[in-house]
Short mmCIF file of C-alpha atoms in Angstrom, two decimals:
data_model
loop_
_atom_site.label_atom_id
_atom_site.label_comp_id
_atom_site.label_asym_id
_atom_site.label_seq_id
_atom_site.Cartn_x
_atom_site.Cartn_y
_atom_site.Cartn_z
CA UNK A 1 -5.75 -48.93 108.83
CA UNK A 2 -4.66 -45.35 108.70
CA UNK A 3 -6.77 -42.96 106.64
CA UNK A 4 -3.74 -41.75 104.01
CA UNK A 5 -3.42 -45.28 102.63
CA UNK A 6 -7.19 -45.48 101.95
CA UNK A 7 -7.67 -42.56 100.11
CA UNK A 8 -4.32 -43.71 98.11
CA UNK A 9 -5.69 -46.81 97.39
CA UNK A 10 -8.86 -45.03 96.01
CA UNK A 11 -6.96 -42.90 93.92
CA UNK A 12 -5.09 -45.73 92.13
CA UNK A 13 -7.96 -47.65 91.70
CA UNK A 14 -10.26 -44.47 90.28
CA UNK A 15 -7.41 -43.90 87.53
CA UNK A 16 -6.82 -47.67 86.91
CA UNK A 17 -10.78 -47.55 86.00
CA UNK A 18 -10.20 -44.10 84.22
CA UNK A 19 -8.01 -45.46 81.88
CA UNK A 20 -9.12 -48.67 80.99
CA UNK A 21 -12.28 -46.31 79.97
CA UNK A 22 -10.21 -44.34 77.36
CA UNK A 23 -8.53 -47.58 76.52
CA UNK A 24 -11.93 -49.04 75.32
CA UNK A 25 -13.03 -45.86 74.08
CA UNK A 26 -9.91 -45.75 71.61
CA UNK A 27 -9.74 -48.75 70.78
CA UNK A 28 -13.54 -48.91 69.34
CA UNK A 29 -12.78 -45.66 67.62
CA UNK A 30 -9.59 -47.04 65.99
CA UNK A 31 -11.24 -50.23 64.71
CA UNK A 32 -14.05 -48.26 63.40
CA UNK A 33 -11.73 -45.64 61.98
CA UNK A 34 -10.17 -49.13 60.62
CA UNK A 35 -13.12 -49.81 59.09
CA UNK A 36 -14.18 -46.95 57.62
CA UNK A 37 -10.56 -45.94 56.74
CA UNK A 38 -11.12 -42.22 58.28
CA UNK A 39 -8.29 -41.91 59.95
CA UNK A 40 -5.01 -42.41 57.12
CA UNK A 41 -5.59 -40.84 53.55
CA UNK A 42 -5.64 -43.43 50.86
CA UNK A 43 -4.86 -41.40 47.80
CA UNK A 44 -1.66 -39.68 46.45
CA UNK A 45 -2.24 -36.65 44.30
CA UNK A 46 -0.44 -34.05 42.91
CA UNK A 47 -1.99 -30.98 42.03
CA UNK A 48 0.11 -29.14 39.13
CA UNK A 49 -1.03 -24.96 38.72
CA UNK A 50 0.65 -22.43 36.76
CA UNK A 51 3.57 -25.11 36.62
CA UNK A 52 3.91 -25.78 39.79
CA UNK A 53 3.38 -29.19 41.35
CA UNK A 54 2.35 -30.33 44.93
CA UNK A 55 1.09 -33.74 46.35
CA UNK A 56 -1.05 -33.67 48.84
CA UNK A 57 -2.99 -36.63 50.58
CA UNK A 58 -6.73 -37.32 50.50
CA UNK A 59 -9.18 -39.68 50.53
CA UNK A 60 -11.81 -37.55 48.20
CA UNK A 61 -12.14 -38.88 44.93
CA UNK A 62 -13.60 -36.10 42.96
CA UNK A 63 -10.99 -33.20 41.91
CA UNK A 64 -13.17 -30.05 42.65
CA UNK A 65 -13.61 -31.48 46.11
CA UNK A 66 -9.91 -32.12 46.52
CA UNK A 67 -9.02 -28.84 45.06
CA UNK A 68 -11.59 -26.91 47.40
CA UNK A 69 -10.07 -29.10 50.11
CA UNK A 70 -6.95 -27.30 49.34
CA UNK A 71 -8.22 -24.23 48.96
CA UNK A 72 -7.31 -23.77 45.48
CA UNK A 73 -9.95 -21.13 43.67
CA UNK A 74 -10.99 -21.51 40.28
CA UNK A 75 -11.65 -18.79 37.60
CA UNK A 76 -15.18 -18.83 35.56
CA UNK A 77 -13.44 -20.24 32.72
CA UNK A 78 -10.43 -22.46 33.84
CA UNK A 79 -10.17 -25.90 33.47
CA UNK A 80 -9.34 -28.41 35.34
CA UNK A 81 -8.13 -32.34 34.28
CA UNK A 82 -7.48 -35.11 36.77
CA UNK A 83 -5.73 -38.20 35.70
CA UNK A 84 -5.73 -41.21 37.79
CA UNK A 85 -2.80 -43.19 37.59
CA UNK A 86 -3.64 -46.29 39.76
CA UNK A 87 -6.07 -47.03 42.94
CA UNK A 88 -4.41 -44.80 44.95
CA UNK A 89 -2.76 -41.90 42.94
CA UNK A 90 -3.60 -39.35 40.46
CA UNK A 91 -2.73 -36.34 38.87
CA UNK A 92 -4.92 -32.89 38.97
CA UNK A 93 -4.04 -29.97 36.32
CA UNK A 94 -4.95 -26.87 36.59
CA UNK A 95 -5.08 -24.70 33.37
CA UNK A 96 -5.62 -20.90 33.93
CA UNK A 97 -7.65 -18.97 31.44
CA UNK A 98 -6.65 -16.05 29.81
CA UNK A 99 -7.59 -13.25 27.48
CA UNK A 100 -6.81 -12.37 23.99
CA UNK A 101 -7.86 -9.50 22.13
CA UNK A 102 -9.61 -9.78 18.23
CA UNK A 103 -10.08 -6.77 16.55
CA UNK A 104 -12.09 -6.39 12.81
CA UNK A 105 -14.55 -4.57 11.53
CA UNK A 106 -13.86 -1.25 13.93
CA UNK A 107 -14.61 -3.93 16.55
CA UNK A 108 -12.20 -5.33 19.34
CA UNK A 109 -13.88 -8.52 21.15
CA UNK A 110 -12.12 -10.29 23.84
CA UNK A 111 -12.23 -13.77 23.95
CA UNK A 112 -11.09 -15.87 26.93
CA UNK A 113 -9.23 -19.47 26.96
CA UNK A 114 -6.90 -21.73 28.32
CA UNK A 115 -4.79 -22.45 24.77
CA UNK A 116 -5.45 -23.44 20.92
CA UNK A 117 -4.56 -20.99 18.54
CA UNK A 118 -5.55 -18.19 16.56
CA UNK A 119 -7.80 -20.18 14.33
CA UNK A 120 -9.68 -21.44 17.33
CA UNK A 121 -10.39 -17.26 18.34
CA UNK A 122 -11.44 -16.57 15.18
CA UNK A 123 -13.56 -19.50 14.95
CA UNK A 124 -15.10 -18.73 18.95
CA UNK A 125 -15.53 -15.13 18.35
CA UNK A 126 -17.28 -15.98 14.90
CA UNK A 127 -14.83 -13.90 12.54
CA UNK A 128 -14.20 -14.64 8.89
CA UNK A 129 -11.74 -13.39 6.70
CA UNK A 130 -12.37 -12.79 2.88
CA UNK A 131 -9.28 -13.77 0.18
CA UNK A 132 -8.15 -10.00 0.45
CA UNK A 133 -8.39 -9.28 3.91
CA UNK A 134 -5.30 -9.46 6.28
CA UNK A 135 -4.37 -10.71 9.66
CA UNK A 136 -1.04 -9.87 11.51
CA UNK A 137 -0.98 -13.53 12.58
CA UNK A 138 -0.62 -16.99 11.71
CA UNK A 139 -3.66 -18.99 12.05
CA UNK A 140 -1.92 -21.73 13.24
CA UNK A 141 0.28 -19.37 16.21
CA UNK A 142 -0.21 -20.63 19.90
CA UNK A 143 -2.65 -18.24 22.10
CA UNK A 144 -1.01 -16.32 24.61
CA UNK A 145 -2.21 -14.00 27.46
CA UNK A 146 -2.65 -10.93 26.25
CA UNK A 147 -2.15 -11.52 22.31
CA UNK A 148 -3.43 -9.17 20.58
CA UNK A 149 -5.16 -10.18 16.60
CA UNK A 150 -6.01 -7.62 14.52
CA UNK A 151 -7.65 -8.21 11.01
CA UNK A 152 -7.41 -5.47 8.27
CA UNK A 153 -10.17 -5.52 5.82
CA UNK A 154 -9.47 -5.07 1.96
CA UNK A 155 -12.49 -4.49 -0.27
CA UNK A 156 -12.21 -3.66 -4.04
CA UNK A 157 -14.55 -2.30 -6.67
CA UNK A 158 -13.90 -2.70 -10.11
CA UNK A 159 -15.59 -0.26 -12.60
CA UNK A 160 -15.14 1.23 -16.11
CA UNK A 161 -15.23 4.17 -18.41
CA UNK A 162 -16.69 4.61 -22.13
CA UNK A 163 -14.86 7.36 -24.21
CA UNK A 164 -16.34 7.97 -27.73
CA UNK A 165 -14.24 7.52 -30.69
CA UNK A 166 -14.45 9.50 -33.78
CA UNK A 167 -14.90 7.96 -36.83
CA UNK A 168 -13.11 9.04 -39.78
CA UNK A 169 -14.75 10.17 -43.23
CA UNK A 170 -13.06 9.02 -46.57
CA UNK A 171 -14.58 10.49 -49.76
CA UNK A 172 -14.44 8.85 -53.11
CA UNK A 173 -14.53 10.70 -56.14
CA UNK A 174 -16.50 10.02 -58.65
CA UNK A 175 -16.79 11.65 -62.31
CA UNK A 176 -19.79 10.47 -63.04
CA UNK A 177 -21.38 13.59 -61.22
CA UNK A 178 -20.46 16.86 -61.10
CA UNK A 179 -18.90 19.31 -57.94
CA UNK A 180 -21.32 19.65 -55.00
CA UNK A 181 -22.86 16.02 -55.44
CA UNK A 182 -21.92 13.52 -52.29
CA UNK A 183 -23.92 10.39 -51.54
CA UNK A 184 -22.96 8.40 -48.22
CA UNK A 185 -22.18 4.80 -49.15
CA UNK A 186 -21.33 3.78 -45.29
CA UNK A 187 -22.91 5.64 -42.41
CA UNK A 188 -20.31 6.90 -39.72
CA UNK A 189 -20.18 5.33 -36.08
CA UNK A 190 -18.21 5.99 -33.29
CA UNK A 191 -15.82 3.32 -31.25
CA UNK A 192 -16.03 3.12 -27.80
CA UNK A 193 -12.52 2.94 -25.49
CA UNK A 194 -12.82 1.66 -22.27
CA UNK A 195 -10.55 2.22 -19.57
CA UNK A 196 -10.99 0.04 -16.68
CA UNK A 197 -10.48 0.91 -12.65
CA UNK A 198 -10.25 -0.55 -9.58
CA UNK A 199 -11.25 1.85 -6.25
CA UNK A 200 -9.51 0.37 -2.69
CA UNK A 201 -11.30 0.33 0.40
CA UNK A 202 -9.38 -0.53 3.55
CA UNK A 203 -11.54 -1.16 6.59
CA UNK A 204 -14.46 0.38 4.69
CA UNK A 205 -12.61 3.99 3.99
CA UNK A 206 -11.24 5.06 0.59
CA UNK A 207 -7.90 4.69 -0.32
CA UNK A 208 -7.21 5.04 -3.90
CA UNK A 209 -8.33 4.45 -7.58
CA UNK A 210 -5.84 2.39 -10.01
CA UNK A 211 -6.22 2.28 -13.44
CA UNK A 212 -5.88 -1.18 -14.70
CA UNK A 213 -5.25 -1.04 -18.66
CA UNK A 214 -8.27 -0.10 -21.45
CA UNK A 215 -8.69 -1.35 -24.78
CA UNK A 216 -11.12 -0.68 -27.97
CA UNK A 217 -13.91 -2.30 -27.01
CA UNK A 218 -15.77 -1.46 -30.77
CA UNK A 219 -14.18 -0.16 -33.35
CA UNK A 220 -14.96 3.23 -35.09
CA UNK A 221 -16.29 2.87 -38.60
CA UNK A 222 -15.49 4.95 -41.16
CA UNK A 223 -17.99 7.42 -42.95
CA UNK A 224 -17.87 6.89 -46.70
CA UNK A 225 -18.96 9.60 -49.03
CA UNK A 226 -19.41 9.20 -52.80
CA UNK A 227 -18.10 12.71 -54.53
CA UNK A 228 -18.71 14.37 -58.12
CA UNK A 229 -15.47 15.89 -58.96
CA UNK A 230 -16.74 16.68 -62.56
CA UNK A 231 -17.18 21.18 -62.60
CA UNK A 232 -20.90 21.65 -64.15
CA UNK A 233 -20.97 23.16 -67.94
CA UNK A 234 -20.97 26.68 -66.94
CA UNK A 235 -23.55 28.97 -68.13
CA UNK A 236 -21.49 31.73 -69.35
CA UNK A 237 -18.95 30.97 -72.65
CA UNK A 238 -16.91 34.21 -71.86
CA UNK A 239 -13.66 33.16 -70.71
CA UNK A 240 -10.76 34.86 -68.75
CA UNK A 241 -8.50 36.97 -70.22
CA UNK A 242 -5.62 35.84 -68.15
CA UNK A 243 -3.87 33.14 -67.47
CA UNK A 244 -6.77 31.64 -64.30
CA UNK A 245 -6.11 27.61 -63.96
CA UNK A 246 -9.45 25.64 -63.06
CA UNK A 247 -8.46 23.09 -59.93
CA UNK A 248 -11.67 21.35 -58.81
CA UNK A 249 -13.64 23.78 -61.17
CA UNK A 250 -11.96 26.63 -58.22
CA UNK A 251 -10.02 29.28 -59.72
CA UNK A 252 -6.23 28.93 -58.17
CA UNK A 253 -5.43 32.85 -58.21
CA UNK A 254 -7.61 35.36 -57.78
CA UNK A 255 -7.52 38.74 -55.21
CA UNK A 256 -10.39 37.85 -52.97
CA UNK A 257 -13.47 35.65 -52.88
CA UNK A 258 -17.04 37.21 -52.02
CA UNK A 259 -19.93 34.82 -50.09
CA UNK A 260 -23.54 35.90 -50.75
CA UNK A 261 -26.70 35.08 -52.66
CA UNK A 262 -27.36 35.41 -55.91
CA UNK A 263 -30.44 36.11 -58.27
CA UNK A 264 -30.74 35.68 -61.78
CA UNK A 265 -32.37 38.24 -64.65
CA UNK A 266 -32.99 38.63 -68.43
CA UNK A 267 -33.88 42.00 -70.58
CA UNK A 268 -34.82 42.32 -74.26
CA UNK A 269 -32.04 41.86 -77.07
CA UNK A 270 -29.79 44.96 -77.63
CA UNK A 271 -30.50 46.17 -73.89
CA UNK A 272 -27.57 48.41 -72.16
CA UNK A 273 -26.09 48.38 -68.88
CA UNK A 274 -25.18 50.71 -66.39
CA UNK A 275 -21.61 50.79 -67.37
CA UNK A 276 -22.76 50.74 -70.90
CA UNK A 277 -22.00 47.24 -72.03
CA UNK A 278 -24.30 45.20 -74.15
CA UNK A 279 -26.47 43.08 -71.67
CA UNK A 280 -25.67 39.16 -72.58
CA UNK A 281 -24.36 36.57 -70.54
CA UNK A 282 -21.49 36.64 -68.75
CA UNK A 283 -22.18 40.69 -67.88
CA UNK A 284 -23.19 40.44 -64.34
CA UNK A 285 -24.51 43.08 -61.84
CA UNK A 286 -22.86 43.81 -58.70
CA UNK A 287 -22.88 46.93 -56.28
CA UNK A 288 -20.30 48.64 -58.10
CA UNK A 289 -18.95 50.32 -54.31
CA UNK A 290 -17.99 46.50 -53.73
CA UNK A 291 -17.16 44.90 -56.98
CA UNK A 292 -16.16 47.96 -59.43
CA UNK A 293 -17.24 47.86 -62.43
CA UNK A 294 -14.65 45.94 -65.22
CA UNK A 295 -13.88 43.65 -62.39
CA UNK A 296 -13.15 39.87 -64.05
CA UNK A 297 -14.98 37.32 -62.07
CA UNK A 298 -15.51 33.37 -62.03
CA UNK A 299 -18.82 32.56 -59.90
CA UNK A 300 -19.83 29.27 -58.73
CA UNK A 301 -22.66 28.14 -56.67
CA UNK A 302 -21.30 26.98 -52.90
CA UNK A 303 -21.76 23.40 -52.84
CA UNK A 304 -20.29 23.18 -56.90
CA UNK A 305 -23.67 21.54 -58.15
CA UNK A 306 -24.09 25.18 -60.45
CA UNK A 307 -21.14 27.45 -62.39
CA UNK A 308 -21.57 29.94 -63.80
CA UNK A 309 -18.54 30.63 -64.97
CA UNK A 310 -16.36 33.59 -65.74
CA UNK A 311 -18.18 36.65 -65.72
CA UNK A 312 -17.34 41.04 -66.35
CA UNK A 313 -18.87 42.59 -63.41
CA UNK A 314 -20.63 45.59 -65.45
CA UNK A 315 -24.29 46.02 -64.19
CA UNK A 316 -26.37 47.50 -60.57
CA UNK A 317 -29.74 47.14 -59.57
CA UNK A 318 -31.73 48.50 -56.31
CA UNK A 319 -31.07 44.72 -54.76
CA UNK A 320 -27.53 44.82 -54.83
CA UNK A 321 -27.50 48.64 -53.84
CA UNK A 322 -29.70 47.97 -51.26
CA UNK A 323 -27.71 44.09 -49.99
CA UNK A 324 -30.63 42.19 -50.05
CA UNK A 325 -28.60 40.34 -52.92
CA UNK A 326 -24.18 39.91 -53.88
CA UNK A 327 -24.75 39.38 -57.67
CA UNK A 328 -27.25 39.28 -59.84
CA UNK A 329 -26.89 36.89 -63.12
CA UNK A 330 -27.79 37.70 -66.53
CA UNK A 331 -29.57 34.38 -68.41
CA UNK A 332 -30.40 34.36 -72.04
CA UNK A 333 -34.17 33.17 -71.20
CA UNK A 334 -37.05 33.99 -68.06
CA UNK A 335 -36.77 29.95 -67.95
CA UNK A 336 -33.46 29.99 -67.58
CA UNK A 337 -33.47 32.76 -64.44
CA UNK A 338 -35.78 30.29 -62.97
CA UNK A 339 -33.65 27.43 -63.19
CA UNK A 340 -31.15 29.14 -61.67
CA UNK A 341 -33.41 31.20 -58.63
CA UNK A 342 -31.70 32.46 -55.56
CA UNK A 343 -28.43 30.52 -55.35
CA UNK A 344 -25.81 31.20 -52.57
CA UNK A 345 -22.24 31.96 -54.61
CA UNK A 346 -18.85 32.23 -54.00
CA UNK A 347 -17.57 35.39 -56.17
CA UNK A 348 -14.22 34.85 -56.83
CA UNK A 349 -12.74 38.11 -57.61
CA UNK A 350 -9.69 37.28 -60.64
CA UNK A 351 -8.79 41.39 -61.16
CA UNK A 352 -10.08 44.27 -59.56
CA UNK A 353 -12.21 46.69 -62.62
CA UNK A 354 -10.77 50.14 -62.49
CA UNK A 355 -15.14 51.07 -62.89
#
C-alpha cells in the first residue's frame, strides 16, 4: 500500500473521532441546558419608561435584576412596579421622579416625587395653611415637574380705641334758695366710644390698618345741679333812680362792670364823707380815680349768695387808694361788717358820677 492513502485514511478517521467528540460534547450540554432551561428565555416582559414600551426576554424573575440586565438606571427616588400577567409574562413600569418647588414662610423647599398632588407636597414637606392664608393652587391639582406652589400668609390683629365722652350738665332751678347756691343731685361721668381696627400682615410685614365701625360702649351721664334763682334781700334799701331791670338779680344795662374784693365798714351816726354825703347805707367808698364820685352802682357778691344792692359811690379810704381793696361797704352795725367780711364783687357801674 502506497503511503498517500495511509495518511488519508488517518485523516478521515482522526476527524470522524473529532466530531463524534463535539457531537457528545453538545449534546450533554443541550440536555443539561434542557434541564436547567439556560439556554431559551422563559419570560416575556415589557419594560414601559417615560412612555415608552419595550419587551425584552429573560428568565430573571425579579424586576431590578431585569432592569439592570437591561441596563436601565434608576434615580434615588423613582419607582418602579412590575405586574405579572401569567407564568411567563409581565409588565415592568418605570415612574421617574421629579421636583416641585413649595414656598411659605420666606422659605422655598423642594420636594421630590413621582405624582399625587398638591395636597400630598404640602402634607410631605409638613406645611399648613391657616383659614386666611392663600395658595396659588388647587389642593387637589396633579404634580408636575417643575410646579412651582407658593403660599401667601395673611395674619390679622384686631384692636381698639377708647375716646372719652363729655357729659353734659343740666341745672335745675330752684326758688327755694337764693343766687349763688348749687347742690349736685347726679355726679357727672364720661362715656367711652370705641372705635375698633384691624392691622394686616402679609407674610409677616405690615400692610395696612382698617377701621371696622365703633359704637358707645357706656353712655355719658349727665351732671345735675340744683340752682337758687331767688336774688338775696339786699342790704341797701336805696334804689336806682333810673329805669335798671333786675334779670337773675343782674342789672340788664349798665356802662361797665368792675371785679374785685370788697370790705365792709361802719362810723358813728351823723358821720360825713369825703364827697360830703351823710354816711348810711347804700353810700359806698370807691377810689374816686376809678369810680367817680356820684357814680350809681348795683353790687353783688360773685357767686349771687350776697347783694348788696344799689349803691351812690361817694366815699375813699387808704385801701381803695392804695388797691388792696375795689369797694368798701358801709353797714349800719360792726356785726353787720362782719357778716359781710372780705367778699369778692362784681361792681356794676349803672351811670358814670360827674365826682
Amino acid at each position: 500500500m502506497k503511503p498517500q492513502i495511509v495518511n488519508a485514511k488517518m485523516n478521515k478517521l482522526l476527524l470522524k473521532s473529532t466530531l463524534v467528540k463535539a457531537g457528545t460534547l453538545f449534546a450533554i450540554l443541550a440536555s443539561l441546558a434542557l434541564m436547567t432551561g439556560s439556554v431559551y428565555p422563559s419570560n416575556s416582559v415589557h419594560i414601559t419608561d417615560d412612555g415608552l414600551t419595550r419587551t425584552v426576554q429573560t428568565n430573571e424573575t425579579d424586576a431590578y435584576s431585569i432592569l439592570r440586565s437591561e441596563n436601565y438606571e434608576l434615580g434615588e427616588n423613582d419607582r418602579v412596579s412590575y405586574r405579572r400577567d401569567g407564568d411567563d409574562t409581565g409588565h415592568i413600569t418605570i415612574y421617574r421622579a421629579f421636583e416641585v418647588s413649595v414656598t411659605a414662610d420666606g422659605e422655598t423647599q423642594s420636594y421630590a416625587t413621582v405624582g399625587g398632588d398638591v395636597s400630598d407636597a404640602l402634607s410631605a414637606l409638613d406645611v399648613s395653611l391657616d383659614d386666611d392664608d392663600m395658595i396659588d393652587r388647587e389642593f387637589s391639582e396633579e404634580l408636575f415637574p417643575d410646579m412651582e406652589i407658593n403660599i401667601t400668609r395673611y395674619d390679622y390683629e384686631d384692636w381698639q380705641e377708647d375716646i372719652e365722652i363729655d357729659y353734659d350738665v343740666e341745672y335745675v332751678d330752684t326758688t327755694e334758695h337764693t343766687l349763688g347756691y348749687e347742690n349736685v343731685l347726679v355726679y357727672g361721668e364720661c362715656g367711652i366710644r370705641t372705635t375698633y381696627y384691624r392691622d394686616t400682615y402679609i407674610d409677616g410685614e405690615f400692610i395696612d390698618t382698617e377701621e371696622l365701625g365703633e359704637e358707645i360702649t357706656k353712655e355719658p351721664v349727665t351732671m345735675v345741679i340744683e340752682r337758687g334763682v331767688v336774688a338775696a334781700h339786699p342790704t341797701s334799701e336805696v334804689y336806682s333812680q333810673g329805669d335798671t331791670v333786675l334779670v337773675n338779680g343782674i342789672p340788664t344795662n349798665y356802662t361797665r362792670v368792675l371785679s374785685g374784693r370788697s370790705t365792709a365798714y361802719t362810723a358813728y351816726e351823723g358821720a360825713g364823707t369825703a364827697s360830703g354825703r351823710r354816711a348810711q347805707v347804700g353810700v359806698v367808698a370807691v377810689n374816686p380815680n376809678v369810680i367817680p364820685y356820684g357814680s350809681e352802682l348795683y353790687i353783688v357778691s360773685q357767686d349771687g349768695s350776697l347783694v348788696y344792692g344799689y349803691a351812690v359811690a361817694g366815699d375813699t379810704g387808704s385801701a381803695l387808694l392804695n388797691g388792696h381793696a375795689l369797694v368798701d361797704l358801709y353797714m349800719d352795725t360792726y356785726e353787720d361788717c362782719c357778716n359781710w367780711g372780705s367778699v369778692y364783687v362784681d361792681v356794676y357801674v349803672l351811670s358814670e358820677g360827674n365826682g
